[in-house]
Short mmCIF file of C-alpha atoms in Angstrom, two decimals:
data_model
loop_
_atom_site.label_atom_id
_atom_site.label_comp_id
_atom_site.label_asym_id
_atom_site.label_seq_id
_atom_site.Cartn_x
_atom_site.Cartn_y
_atom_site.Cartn_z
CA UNK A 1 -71.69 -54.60 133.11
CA UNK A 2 -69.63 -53.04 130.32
CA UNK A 3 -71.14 -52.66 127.05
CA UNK A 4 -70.09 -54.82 124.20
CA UNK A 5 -68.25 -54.32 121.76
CA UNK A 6 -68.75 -54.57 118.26
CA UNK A 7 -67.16 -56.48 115.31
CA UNK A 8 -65.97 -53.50 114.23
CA UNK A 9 -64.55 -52.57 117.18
CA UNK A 10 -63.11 -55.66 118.03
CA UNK A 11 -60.84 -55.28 114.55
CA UNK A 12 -58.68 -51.62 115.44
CA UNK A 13 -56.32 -53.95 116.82
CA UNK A 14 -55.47 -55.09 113.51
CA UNK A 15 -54.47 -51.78 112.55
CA UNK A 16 -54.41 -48.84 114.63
CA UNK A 17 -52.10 -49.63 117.70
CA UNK A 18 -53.51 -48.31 121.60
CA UNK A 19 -50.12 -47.32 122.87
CA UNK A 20 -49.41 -48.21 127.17
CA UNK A 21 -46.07 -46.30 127.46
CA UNK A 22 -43.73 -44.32 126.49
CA UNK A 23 -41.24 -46.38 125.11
CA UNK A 24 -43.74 -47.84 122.71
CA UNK A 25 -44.80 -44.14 121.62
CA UNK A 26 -41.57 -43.13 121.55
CA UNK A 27 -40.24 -46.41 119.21
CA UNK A 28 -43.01 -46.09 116.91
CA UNK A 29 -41.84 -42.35 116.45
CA UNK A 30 -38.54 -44.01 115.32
CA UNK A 31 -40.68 -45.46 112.55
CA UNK A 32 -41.09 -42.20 110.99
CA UNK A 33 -38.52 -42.08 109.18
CA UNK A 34 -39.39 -44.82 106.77
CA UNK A 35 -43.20 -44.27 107.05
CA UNK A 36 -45.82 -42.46 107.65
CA UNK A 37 -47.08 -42.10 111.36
CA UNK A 38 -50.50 -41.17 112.05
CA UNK A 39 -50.88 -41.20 115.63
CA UNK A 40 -54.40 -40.36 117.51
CA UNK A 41 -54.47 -38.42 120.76
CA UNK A 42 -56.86 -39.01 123.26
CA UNK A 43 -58.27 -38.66 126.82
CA UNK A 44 -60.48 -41.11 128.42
CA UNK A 45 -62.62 -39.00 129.89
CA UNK A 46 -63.81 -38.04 126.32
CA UNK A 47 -67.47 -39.12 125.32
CA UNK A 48 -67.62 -42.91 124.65
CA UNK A 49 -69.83 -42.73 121.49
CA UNK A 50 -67.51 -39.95 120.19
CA UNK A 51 -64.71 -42.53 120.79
CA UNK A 52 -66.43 -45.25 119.41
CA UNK A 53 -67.01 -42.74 116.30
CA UNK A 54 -63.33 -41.90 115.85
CA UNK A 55 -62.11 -45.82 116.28
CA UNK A 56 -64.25 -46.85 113.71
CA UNK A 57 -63.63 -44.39 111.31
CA UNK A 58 -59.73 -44.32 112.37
CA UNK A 59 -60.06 -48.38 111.69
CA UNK A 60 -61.93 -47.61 108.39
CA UNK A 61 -58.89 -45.30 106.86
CA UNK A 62 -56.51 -47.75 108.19
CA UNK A 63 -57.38 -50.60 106.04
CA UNK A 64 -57.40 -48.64 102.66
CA UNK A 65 -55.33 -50.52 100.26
CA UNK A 66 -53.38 -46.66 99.05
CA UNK A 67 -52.54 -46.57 103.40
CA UNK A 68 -51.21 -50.17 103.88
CA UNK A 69 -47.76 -49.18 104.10
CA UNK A 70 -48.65 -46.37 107.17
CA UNK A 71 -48.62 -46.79 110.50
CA UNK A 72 -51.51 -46.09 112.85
CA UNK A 73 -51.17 -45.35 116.84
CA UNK A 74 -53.59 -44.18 119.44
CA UNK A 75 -52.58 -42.91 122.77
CA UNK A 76 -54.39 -41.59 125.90
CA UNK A 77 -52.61 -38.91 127.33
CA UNK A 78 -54.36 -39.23 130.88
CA UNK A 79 -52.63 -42.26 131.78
CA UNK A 80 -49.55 -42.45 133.57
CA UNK A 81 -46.77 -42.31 131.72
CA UNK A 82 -47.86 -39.80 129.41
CA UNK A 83 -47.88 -36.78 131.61
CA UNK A 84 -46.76 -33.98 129.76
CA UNK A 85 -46.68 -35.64 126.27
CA UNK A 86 -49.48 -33.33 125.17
CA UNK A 87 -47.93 -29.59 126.04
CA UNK A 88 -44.37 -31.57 124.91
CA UNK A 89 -46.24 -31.67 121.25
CA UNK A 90 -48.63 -28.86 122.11
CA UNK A 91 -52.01 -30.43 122.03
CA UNK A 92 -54.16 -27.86 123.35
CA UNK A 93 -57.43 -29.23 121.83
CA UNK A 94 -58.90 -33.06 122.07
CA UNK A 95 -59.31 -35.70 120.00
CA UNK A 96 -56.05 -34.75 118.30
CA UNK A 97 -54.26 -36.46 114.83
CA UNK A 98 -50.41 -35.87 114.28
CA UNK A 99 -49.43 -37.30 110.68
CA UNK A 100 -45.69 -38.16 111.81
CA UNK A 101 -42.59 -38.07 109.02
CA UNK A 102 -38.88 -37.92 109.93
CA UNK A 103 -39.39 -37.75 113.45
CA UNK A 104 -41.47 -34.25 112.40
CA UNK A 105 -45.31 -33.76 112.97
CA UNK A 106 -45.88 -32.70 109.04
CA UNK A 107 -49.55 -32.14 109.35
CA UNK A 108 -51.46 -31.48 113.28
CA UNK A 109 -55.52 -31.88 113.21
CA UNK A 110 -58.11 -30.91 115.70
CA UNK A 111 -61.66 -32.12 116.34
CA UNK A 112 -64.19 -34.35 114.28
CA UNK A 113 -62.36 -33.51 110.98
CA UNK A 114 -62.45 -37.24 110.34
CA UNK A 115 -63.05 -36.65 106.40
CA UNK A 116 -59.64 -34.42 106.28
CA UNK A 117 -57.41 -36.84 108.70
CA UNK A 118 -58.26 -39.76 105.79
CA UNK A 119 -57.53 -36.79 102.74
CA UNK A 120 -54.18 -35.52 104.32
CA UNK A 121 -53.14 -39.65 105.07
CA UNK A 122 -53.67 -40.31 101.42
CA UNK A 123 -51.81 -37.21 100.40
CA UNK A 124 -48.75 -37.51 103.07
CA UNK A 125 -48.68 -41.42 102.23
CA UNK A 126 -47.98 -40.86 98.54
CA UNK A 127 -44.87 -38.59 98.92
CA UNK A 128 -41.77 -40.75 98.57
CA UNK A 129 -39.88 -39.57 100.76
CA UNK A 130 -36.79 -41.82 99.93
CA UNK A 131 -33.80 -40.56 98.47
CA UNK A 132 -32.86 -41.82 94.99
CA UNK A 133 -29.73 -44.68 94.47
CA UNK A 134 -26.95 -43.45 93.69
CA UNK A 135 -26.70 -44.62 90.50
CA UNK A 136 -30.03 -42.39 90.03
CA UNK A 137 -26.97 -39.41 90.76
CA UNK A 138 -24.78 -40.77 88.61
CA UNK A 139 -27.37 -40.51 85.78
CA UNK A 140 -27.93 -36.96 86.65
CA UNK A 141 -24.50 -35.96 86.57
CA UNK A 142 -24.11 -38.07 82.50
CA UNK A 143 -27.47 -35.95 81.74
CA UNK A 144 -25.86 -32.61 82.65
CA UNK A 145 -22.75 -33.91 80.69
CA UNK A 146 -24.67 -34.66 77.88
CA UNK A 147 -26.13 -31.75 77.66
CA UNK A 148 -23.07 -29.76 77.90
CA UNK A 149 -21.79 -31.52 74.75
CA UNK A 150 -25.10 -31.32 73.03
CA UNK A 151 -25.04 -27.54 73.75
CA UNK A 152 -21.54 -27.20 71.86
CA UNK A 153 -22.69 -29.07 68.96
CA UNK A 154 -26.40 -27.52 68.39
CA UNK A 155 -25.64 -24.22 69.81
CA UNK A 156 -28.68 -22.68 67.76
CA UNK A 157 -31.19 -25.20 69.50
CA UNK A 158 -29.84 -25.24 72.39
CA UNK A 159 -29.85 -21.19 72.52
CA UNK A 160 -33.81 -21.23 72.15
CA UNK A 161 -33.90 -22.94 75.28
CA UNK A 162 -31.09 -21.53 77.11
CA UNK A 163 -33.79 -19.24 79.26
CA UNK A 164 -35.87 -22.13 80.21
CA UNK A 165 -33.40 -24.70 80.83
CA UNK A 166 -31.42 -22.21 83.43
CA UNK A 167 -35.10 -21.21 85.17
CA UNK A 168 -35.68 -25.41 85.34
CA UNK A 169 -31.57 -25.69 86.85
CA UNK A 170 -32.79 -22.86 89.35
CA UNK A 171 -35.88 -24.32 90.43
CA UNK A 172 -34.34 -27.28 91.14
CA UNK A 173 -31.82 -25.67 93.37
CA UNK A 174 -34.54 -23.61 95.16
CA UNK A 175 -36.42 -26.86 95.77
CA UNK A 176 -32.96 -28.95 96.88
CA UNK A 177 -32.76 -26.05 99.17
CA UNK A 178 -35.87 -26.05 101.10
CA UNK A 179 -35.64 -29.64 100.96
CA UNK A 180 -32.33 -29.48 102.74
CA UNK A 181 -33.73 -26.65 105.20
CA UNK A 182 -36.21 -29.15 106.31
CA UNK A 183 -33.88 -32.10 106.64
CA UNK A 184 -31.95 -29.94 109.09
CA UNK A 185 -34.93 -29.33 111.02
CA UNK A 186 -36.02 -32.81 111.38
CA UNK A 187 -32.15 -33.92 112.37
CA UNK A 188 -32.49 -31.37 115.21
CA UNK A 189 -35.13 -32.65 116.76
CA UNK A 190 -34.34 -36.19 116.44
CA UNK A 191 -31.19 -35.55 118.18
CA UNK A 192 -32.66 -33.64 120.99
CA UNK A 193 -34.90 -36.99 120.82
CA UNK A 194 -31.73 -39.41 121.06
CA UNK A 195 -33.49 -41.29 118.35
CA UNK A 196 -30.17 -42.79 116.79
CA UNK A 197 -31.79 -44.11 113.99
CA UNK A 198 -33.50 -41.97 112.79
CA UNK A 199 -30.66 -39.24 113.18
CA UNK A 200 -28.26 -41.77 111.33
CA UNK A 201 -31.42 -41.33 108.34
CA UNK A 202 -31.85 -37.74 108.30
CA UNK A 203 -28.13 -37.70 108.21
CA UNK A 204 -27.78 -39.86 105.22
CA UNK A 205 -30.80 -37.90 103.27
CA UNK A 206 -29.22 -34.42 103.93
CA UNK A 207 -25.80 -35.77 102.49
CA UNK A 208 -27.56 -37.17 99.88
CA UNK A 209 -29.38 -33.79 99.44
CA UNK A 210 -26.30 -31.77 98.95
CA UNK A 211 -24.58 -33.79 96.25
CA UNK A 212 -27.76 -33.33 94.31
CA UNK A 213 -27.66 -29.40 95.05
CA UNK A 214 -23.67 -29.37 93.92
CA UNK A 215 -24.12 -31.54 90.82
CA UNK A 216 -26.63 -29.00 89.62
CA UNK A 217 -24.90 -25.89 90.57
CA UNK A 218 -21.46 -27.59 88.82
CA UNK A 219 -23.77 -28.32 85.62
CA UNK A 220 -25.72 -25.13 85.50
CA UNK A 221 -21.94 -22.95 85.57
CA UNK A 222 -20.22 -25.52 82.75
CA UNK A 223 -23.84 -24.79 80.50
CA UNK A 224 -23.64 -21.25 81.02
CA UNK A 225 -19.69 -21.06 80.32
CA UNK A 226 -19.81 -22.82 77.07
CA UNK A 227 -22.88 -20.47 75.51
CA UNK A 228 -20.94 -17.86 76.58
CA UNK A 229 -18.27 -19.18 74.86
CA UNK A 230 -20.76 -19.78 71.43
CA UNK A 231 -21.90 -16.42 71.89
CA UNK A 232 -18.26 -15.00 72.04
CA UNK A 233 -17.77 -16.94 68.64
CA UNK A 234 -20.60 -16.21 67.25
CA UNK A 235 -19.38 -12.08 67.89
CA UNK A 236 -15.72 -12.80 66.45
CA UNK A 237 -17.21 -14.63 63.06
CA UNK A 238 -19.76 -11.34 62.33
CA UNK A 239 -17.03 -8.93 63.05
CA UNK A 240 -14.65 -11.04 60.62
CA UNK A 241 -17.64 -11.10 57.99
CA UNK A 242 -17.78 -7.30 58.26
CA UNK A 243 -14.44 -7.00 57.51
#
């Protein structure tokens, strides 16, 4: 007679999804690219009570309020129609968690580290990941305007902060650019994947990516050209004073 199950038990379906092929694994993958996917590998030949342990706990982090928006998957890949999805992800140890964004494991757990699958969740889940409206660019681009023309008017301010305002400019690029580095990544693999979708979304985020990198660049040369200019002034009215 099998043993019976408990309430708790009987409640992971509300949450954390048991996965029969690879379609399903392979849809919910898809997913990624709008939310977090925290998927749960699996063999059945693994201890019950240590299975029990990891549903319950798995079912536990599901339902906090800061995770509603994540999706949660578990898949056992001794059953037919996942041969080979292990090595294909390289899951080498058992019970395995793969935190899933843009089609790209982002974070790849071994073992009983329940208490760090439910911290990296939390952390991964609260990372927008979306790319600002356009009208969000369009404010960026009146910003760096504005700032040109404040520049010309209160050169002396604006010459206090020259230093830090081109190391924030820089930054910004440096971050655009590993940012677009990883896009690139991700849109690799979901085309090897023939995930449409989500290659239509990484395609749109990287476009997205470089029009922020360009506006910046453009901005950070017209700032620099017109306190160049200043300083150039400033040279020509001293030497005239001398005189």
């Amino acid at each position: 007679m099998p043993p019976r199950r408990t309430r708790q038990l009987k409640s992971l379906k509300g949450r954390v999804q048991r996965l029969v092929t690879r379609s399903e694994y392979d849809k919910l993958l898809a997913k990624s690219s709008k939310r977090l996917v925290v998927v749960h590998y699996l063999t059945s030949t693994s201890p019950a009570q240590q299975l029990q342990n990891i549903r319950a706990h798995l079912n536990k982090v599901s339902k906090q309020r800061e995770l509603s928006n994540v999706l949660f998957a578990e898949v056992d890949v001794s059953q037919p129609g996942f041969e080979g999805l292990a090595a294909e992800h390289g899951v080498t140890t058992l019970p395995a968690f793969h935190l899933w964004k843009d089609g790209v494991a982002v974070e790849v757990l071994t073992g009983m580290s329940l208490g760090a699958v439910a911290q990296k969740c939390v952390e991964h889940a609260g990372k927008n990941s979306a790319e600002p409206p356009s009208r969000w660019k369009r404010a960026l681009v009146a910003a760096l305007v504005f700032g040109t023309v404040a520049a010309a008017g209160y050169f002396g301010y604006q010459h206090s902060r020259s230093g830090q305002q081109s190391m924030s400019s820089a930054a910004q690029i440096e971050d655009l650019d590993a940012k677009i580095k990883e896009v690139k990544t991700r849109l690799a693999y979901v085309a090897r994947r023939k995930l449409h979708k989500a290659k239509r979304e990484q395609q749109k985020k990287l476009k997205a990516l470089e029009e922020r990198r360009q506006s910046l660049v453009l901005g950070q040369k017209q700032s620099k050209n017109i306190l160049k200019h200043h300083a150039d002034s400033d040279d020509s009215d001293d030497d005239s004073d001398s005189e």
